[in-house]
PDB file of C-alpha atoms in Angstrom:
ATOM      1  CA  UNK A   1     111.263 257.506 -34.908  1.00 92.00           C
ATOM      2  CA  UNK A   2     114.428 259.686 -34.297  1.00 94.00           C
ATOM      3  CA  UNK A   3     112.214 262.910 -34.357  1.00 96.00           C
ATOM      4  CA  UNK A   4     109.715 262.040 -32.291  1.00 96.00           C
ATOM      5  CA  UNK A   5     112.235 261.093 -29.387  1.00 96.00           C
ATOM      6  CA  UNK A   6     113.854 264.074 -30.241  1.00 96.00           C
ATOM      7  CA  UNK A   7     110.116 265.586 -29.925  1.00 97.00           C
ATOM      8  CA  UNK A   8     109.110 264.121 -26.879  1.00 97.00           C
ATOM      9  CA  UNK A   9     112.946 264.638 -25.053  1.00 96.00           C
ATOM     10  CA  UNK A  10     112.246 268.530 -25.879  1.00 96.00           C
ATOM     11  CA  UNK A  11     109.181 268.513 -23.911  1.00 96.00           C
ATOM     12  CA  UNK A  12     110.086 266.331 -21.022  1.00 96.00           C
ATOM     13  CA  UNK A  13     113.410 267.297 -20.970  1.00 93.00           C
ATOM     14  CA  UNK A  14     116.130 264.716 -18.929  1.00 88.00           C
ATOM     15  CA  UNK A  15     112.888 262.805 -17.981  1.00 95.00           C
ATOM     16  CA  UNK A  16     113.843 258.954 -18.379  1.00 96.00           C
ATOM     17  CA  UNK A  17     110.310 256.468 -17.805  1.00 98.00           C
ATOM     18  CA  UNK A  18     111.555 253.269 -17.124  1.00 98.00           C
ATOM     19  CA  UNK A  19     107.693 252.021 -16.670  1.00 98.00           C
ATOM     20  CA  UNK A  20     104.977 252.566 -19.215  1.00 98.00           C
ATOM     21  CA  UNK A  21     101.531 252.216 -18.615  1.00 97.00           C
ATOM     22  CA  UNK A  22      98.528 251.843 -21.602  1.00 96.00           C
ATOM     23  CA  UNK A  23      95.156 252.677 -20.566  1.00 92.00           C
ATOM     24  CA  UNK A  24      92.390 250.470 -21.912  1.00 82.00           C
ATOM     25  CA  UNK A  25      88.914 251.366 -22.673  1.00 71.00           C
ATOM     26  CA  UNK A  26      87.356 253.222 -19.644  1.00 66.00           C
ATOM     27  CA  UNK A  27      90.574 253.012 -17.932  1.00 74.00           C
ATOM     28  CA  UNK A  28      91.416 256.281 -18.657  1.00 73.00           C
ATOM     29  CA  UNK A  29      90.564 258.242 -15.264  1.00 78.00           C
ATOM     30  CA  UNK A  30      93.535 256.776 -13.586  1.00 85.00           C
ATOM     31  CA  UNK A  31      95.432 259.374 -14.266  1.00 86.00           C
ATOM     32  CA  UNK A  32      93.385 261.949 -12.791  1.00 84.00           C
ATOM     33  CA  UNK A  33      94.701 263.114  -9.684  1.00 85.00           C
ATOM     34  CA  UNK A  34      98.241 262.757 -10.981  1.00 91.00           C
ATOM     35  CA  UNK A  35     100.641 265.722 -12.032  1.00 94.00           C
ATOM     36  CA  UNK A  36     102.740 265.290 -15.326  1.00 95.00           C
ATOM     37  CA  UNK A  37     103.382 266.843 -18.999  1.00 96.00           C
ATOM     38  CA  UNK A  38     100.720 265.792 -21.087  1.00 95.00           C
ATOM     39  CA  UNK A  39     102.010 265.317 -24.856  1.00 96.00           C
ATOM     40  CA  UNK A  40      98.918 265.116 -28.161  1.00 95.00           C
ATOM     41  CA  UNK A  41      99.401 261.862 -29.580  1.00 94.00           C
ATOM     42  CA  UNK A  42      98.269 264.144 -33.129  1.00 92.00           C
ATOM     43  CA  UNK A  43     101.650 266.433 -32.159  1.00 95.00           C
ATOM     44  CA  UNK A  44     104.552 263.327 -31.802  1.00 96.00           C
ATOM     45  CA  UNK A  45     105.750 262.699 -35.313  1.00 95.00           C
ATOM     46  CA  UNK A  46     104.615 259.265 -36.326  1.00 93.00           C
ATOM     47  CA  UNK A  47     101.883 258.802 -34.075  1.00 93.00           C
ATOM     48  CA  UNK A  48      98.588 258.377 -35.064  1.00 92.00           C
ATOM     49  CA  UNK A  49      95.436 259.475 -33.399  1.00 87.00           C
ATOM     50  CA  UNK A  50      92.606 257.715 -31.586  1.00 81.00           C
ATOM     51  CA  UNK A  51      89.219 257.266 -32.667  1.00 75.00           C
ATOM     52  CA  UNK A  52      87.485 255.648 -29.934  1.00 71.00           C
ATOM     53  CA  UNK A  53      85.289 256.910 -27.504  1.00 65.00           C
ATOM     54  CA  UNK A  54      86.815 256.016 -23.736  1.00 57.00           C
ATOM     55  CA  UNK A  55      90.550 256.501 -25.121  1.00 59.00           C
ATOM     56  CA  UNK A  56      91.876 260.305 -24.488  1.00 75.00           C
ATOM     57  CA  UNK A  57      94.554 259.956 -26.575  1.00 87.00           C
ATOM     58  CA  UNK A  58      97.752 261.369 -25.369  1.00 93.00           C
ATOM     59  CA  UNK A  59     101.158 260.090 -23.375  1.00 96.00           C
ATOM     60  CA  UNK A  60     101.566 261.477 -19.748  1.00 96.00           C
ATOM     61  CA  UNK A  61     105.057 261.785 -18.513  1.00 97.00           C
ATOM     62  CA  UNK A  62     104.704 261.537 -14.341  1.00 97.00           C
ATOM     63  CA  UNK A  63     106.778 260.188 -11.269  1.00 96.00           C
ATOM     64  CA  UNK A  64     104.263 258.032  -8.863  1.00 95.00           C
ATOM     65  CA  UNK A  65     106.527 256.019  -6.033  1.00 95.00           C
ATOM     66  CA  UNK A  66     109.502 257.672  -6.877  1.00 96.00           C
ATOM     67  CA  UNK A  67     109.271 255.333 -10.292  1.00 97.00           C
ATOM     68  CA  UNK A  68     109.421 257.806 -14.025  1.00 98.00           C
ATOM     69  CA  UNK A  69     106.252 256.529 -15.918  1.00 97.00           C
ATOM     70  CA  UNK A  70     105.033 257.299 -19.524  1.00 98.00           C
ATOM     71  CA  UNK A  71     101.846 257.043 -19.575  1.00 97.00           C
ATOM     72  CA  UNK A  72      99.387 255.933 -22.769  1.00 95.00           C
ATOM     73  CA  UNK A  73      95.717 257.272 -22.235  1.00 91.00           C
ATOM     74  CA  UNK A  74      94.050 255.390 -25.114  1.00 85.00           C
ATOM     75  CA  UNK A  75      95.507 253.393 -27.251  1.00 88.00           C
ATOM     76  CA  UNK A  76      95.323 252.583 -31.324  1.00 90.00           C
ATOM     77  CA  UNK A  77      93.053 249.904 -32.306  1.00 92.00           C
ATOM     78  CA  UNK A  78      93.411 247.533 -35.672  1.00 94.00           C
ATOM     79  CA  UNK A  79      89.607 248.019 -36.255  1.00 93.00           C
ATOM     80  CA  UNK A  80      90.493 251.834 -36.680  1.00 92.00           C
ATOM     81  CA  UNK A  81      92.169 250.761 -40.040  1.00 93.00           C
ATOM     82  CA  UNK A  82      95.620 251.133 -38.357  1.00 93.00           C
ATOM     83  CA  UNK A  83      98.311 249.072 -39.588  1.00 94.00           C
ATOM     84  CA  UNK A  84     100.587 247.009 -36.717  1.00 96.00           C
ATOM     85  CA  UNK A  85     103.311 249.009 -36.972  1.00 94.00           C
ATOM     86  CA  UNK A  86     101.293 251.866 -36.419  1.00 94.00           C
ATOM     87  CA  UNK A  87      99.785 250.209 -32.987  1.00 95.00           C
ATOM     88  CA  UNK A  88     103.249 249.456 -31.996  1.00 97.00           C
ATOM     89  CA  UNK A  89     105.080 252.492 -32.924  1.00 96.00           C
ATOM     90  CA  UNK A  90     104.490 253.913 -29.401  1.00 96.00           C
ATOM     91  CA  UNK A  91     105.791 250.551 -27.860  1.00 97.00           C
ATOM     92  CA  UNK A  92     109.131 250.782 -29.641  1.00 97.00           C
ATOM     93  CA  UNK A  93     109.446 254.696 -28.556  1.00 97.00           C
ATOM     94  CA  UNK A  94     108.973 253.265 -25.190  1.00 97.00           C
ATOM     95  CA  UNK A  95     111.630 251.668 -25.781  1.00 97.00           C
ATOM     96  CA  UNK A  96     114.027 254.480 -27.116  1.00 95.00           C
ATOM     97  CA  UNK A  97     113.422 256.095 -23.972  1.00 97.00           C
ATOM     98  CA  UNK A  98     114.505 253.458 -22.089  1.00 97.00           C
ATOM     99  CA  UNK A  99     111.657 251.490 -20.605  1.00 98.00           C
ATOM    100  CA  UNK A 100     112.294 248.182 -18.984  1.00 97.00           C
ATOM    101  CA  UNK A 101     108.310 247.569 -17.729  1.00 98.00           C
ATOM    102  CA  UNK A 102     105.415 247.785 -20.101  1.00 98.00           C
ATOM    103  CA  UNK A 103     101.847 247.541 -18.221  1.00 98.00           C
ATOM    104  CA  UNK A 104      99.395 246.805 -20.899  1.00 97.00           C
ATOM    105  CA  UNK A 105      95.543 246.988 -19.729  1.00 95.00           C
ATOM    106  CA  UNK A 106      92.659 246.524 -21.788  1.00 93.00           C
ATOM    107  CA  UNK A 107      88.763 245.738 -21.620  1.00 89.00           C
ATOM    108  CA  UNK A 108      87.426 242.284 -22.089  1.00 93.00           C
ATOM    109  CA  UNK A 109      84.867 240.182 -22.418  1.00 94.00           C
ATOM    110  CA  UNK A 110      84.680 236.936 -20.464  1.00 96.00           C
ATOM    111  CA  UNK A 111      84.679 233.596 -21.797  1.00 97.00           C
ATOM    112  CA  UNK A 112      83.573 231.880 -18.767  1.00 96.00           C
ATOM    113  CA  UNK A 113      80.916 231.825 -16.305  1.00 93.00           C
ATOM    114  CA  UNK A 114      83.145 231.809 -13.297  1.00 94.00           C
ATOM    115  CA  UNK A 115      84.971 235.592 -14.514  1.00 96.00           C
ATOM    116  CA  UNK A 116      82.235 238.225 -14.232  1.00 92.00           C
ATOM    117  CA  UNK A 117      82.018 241.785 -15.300  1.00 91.00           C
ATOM    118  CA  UNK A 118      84.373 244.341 -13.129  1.00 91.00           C
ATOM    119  CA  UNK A 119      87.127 241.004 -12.375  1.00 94.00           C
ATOM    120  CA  UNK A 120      90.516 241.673 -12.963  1.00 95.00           C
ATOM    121  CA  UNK A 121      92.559 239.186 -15.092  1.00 97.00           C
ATOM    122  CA  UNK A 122      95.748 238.716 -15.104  1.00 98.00           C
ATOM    123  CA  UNK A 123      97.193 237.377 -18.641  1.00 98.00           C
ATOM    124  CA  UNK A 124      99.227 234.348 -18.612  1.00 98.00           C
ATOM    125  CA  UNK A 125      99.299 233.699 -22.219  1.00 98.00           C
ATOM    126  CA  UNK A 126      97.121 234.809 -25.306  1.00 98.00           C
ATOM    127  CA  UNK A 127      96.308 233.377 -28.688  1.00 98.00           C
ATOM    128  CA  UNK A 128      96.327 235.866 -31.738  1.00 98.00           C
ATOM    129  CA  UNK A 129      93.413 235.049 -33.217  1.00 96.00           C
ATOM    130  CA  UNK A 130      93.879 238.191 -36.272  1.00 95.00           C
ATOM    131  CA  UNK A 131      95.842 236.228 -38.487  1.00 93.00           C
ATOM    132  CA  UNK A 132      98.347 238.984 -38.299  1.00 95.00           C
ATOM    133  CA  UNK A 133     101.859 239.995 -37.083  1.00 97.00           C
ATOM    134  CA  UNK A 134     103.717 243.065 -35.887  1.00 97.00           C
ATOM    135  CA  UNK A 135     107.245 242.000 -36.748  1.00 98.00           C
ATOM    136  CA  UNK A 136     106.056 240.796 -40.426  1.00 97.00           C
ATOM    137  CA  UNK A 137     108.451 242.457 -42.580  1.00 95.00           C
ATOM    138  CA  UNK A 138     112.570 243.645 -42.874  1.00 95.00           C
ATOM    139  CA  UNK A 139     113.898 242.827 -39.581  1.00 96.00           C
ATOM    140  CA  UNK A 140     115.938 245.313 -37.724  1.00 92.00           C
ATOM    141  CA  UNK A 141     118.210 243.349 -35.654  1.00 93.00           C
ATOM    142  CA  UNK A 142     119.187 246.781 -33.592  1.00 90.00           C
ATOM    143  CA  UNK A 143     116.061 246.279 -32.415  1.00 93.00           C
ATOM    144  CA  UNK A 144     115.438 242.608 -31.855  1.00 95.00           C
ATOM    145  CA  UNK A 145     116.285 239.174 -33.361  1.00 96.00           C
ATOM    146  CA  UNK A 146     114.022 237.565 -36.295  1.00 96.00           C
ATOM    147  CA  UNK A 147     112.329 234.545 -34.761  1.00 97.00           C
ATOM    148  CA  UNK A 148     111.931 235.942 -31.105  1.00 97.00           C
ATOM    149  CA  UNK A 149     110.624 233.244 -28.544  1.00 97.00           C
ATOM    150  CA  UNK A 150     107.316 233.915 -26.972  1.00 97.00           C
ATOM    151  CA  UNK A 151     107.341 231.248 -24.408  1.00 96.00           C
ATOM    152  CA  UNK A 152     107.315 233.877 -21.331  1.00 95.00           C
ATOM    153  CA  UNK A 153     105.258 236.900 -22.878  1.00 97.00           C
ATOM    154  CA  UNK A 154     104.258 237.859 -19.378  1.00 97.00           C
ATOM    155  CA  UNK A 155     106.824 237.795 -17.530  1.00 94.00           C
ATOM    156  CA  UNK A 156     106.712 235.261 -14.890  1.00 95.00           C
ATOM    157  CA  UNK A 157     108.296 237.025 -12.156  1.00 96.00           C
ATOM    158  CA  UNK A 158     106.460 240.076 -12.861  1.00 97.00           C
ATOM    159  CA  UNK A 159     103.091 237.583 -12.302  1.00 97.00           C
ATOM    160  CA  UNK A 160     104.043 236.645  -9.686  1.00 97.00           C
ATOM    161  CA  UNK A 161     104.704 240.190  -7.907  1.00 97.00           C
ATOM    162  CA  UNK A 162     100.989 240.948  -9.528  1.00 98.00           C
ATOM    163  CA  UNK A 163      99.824 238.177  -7.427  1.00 98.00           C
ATOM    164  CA  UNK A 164     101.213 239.603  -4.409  1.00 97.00           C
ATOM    165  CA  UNK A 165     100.084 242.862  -4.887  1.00 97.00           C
ATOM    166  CA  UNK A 166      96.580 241.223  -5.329  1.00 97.00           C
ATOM    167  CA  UNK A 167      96.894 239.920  -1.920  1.00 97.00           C
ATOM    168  CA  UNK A 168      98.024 242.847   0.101  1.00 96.00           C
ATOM    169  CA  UNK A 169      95.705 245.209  -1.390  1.00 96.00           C
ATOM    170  CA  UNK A 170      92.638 242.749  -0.750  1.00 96.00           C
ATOM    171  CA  UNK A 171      91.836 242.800  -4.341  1.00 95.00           C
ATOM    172  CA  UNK A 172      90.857 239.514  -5.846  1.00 95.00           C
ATOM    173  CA  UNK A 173      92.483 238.591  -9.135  1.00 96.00           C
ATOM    174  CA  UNK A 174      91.693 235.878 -11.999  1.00 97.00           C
ATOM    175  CA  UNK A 175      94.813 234.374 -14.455  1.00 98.00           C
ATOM    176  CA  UNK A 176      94.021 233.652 -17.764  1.00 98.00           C
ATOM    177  CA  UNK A 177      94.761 233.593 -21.671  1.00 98.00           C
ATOM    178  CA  UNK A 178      93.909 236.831 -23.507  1.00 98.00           C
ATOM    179  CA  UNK A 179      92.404 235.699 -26.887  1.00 98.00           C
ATOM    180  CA  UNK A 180      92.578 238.744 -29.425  1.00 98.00           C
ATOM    181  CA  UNK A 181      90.110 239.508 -32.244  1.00 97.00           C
ATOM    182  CA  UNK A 182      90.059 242.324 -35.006  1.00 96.00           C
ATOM    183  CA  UNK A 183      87.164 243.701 -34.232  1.00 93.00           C
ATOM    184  CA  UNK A 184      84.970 245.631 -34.964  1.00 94.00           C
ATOM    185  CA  UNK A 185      82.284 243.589 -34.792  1.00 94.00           C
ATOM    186  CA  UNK A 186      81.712 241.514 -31.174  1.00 92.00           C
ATOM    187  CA  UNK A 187      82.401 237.469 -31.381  1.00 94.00           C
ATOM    188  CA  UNK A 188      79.028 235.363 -32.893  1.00 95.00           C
ATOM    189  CA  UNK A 189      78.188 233.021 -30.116  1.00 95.00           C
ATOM    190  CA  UNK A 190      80.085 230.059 -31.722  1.00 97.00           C
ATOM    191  CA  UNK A 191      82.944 231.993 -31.913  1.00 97.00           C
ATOM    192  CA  UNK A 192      82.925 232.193 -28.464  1.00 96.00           C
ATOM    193  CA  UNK A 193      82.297 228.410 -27.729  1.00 96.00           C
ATOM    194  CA  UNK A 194      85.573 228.194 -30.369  1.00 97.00           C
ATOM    195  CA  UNK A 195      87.464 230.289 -28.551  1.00 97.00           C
ATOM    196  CA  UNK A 196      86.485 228.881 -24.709  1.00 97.00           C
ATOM    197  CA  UNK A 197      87.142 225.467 -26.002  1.00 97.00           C
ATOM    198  CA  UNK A 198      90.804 226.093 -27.296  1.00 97.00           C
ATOM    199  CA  UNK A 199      91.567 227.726 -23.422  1.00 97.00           C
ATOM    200  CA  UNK A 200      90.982 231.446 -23.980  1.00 98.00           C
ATOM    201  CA  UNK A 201      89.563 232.870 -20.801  1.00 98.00           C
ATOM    202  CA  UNK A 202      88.460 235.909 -21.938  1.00 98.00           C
ATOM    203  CA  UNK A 203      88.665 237.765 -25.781  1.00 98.00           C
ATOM    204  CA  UNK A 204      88.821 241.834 -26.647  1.00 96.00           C
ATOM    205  CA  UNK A 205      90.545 243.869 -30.069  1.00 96.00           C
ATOM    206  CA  UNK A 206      93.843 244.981 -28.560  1.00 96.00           C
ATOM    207  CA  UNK A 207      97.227 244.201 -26.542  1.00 97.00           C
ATOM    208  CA  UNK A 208      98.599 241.070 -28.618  1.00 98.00           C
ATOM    209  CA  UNK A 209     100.410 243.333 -30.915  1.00 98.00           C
ATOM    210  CA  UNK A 210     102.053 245.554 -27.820  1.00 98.00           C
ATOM    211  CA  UNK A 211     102.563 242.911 -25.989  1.00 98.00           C
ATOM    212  CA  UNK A 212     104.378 241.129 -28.982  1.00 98.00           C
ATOM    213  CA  UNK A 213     106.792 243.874 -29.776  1.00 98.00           C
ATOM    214  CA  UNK A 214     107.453 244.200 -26.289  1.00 98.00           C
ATOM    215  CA  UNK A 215     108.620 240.908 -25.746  1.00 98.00           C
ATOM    216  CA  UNK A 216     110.378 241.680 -29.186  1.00 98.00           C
ATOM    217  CA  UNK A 217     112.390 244.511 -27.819  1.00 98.00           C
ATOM    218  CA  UNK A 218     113.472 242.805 -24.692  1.00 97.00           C
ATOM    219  CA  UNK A 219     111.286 244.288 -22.470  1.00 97.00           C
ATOM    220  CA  UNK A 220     109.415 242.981 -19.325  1.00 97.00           C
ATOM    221  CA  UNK A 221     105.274 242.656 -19.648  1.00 98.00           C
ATOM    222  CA  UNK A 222     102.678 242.797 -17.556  1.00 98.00           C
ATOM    223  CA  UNK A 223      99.045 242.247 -19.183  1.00 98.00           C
ATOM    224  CA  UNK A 224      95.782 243.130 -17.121  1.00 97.00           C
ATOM    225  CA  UNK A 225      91.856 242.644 -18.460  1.00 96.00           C
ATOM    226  CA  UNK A 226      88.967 244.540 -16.689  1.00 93.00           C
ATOM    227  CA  UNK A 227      86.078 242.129 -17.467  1.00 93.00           C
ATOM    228  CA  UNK A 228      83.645 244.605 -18.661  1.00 89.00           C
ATOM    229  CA  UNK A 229      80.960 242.120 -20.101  1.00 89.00           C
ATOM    230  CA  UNK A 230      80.063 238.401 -20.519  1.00 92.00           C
ATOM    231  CA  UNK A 231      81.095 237.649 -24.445  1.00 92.00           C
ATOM    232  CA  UNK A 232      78.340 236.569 -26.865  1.00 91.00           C
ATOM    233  CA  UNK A 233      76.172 233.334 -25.859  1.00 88.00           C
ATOM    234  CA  UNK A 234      76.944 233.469 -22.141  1.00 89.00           C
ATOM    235  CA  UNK A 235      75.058 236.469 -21.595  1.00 77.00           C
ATOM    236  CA  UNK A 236      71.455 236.720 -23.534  1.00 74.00           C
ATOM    237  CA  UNK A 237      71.964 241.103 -23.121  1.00 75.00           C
ATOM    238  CA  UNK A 238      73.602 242.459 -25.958  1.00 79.00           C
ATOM    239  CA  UNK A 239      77.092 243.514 -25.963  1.00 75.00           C
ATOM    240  CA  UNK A 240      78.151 247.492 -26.230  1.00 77.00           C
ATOM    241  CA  UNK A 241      80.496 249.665 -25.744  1.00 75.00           C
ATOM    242  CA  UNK A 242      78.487 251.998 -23.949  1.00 78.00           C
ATOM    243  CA  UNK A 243      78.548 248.873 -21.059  1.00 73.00           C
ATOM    244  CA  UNK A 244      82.530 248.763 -21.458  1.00 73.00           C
ATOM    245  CA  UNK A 245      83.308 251.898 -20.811  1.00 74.00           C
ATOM    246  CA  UNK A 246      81.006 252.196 -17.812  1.00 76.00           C
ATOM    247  CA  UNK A 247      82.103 248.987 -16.553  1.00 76.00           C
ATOM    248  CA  UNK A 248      85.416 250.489 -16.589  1.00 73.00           C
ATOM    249  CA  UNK A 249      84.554 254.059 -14.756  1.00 74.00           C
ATOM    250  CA  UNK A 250      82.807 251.708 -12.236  1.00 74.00           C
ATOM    251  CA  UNK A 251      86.189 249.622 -11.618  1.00 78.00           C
ATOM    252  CA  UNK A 252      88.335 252.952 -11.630  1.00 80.00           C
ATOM    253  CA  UNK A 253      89.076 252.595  -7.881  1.00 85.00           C
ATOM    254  CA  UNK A 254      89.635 248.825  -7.868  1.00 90.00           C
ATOM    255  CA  UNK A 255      91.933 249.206 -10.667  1.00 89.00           C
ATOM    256  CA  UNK A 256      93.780 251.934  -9.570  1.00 90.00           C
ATOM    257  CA  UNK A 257      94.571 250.738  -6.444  1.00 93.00           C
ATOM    258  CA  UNK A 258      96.290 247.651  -8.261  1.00 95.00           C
ATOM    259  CA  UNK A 259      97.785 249.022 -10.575  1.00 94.00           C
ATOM    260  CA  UNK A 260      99.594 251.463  -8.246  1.00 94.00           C
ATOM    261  CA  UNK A 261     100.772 248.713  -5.685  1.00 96.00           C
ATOM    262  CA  UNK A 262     102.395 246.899  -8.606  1.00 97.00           C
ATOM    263  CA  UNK A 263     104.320 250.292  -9.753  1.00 96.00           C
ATOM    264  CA  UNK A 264     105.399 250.449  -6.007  1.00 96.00           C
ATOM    265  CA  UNK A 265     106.372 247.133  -5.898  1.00 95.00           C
ATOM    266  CA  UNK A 266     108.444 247.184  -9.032  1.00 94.00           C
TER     267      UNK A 266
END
């Protein structure tokens, strides 16, 4: 961990983020017309690449409303055959650095009728539905205490300032609870009455273990979904991730225009 700080420090120099962003599937584009160092996740000692087609792969180091952001275009999936810690490496870098704000975005598919492809959703909750932990193993208490609570994942205050972003940009926005898969395969139709029934509002393959580790560490979360498709049984069309990352280069502008009024805000 201790060389790729060193790493990144040597690139970026006295450059201290104190937000960082991760760009979902299709999401990537918002960096676009943005200046910054762009660092190879494949050159950081420690991190691990991505696979996945809509997911660039690299951190971008920029200043956007006079606020120092580290940005993540792509992320690591658990369906790539990553371990946790390998997913939430990055986060605890963040951390290093010294971020206080982690943004974590993702693409999702929508358990209910009402939440239609190209909504935003803001996450109030989520249920880990992978059976599986991030902070499973040797605690390291410089980092974070052993049974951490997880009653206010997503920050509260921080929702609320989402909210009123929402509303001064003209940009409607749904709340509800992230449900998280493995992947790779999309959920059977039962699945998806399962999940619906227990209060998930819409289910995807990532975030849970960032956000996690981020509330871990002590740091303040904000989690956004870009409903890219109806999930399995709503919809009769087949899901794929063709649709998802369209979906997502379709909502570029929407999104964009969000997510910057929050990092001006904050």
């Amino acid at each position: 961990m201790q060389a790729a700080i060193d790493f990144i420090k040597e690139k970026t120099g006295n450059f201290t983020p104190e937000i960082a962003l991760v760009l979902g599937s299709g999401l990537g584009d918002f960096t676009k017309n943005l200046n910054g160092i762009t660092i190879e996740y494949g050159d950081i000692p420690g991190f691990k690449t991505s696979t996945v087609k809509g997911h660039k792969g690299s951190l971008f180091f920029t200043t956007l409303f006079d606020k120092k952001l580290v940005i993540m275009q792509g992320r690591l999936h658990f369906y790539e055959g990553y371990e946790l810690s390998d997913i939430t490496y990055p986060v605890k870098i963040f951390k290093k650095l010294g971020v206080e704000t982690l943004i974590l975005t993702n693409a999702a598919g929508s358990l209910r009728e009402d939440f239609k492809p190209s909504d935003l959703m803001l996450i109030t909750d989520h249920i880990n539905f992978t059976a599986k932990n991030p902070l499973i193993g040797k605690n390291d208490d410089t980092l974070g205490e052993r049974f951490p609570d997880m009653s206010n994942i997503y920050t509260e205050a921080l929702r609320d300032k989402v909210k009123e972003c929402a509303l001064d940009t003209g940009i409607e926005i749904k709340e509800g609870v992230y449900v998280m898969t493995t992947g790779p395969s999309y959920e059977t139709p039962a699945e998806v009455k399962m999940f619906g029934s227990l209060g998930g509002s819409a289910v995807g393959m990532s975030t849970v273990p960032e956000a996690i580790v981020s509330n871990y560490l002590g740091m303040k979360t904000i989690g956004i979904s870009l409903i890219t498709n109806y999930a399995s049984g709503i919809s009769k069309n087949k899901l794929s991730h063709n649709e998802v990352v369209e979906v997502g280069r379709i909502a570029t502008q929407k999104f964009t225009k969000l997510v910057n009024a929050i990092i001006n805000k904050l």
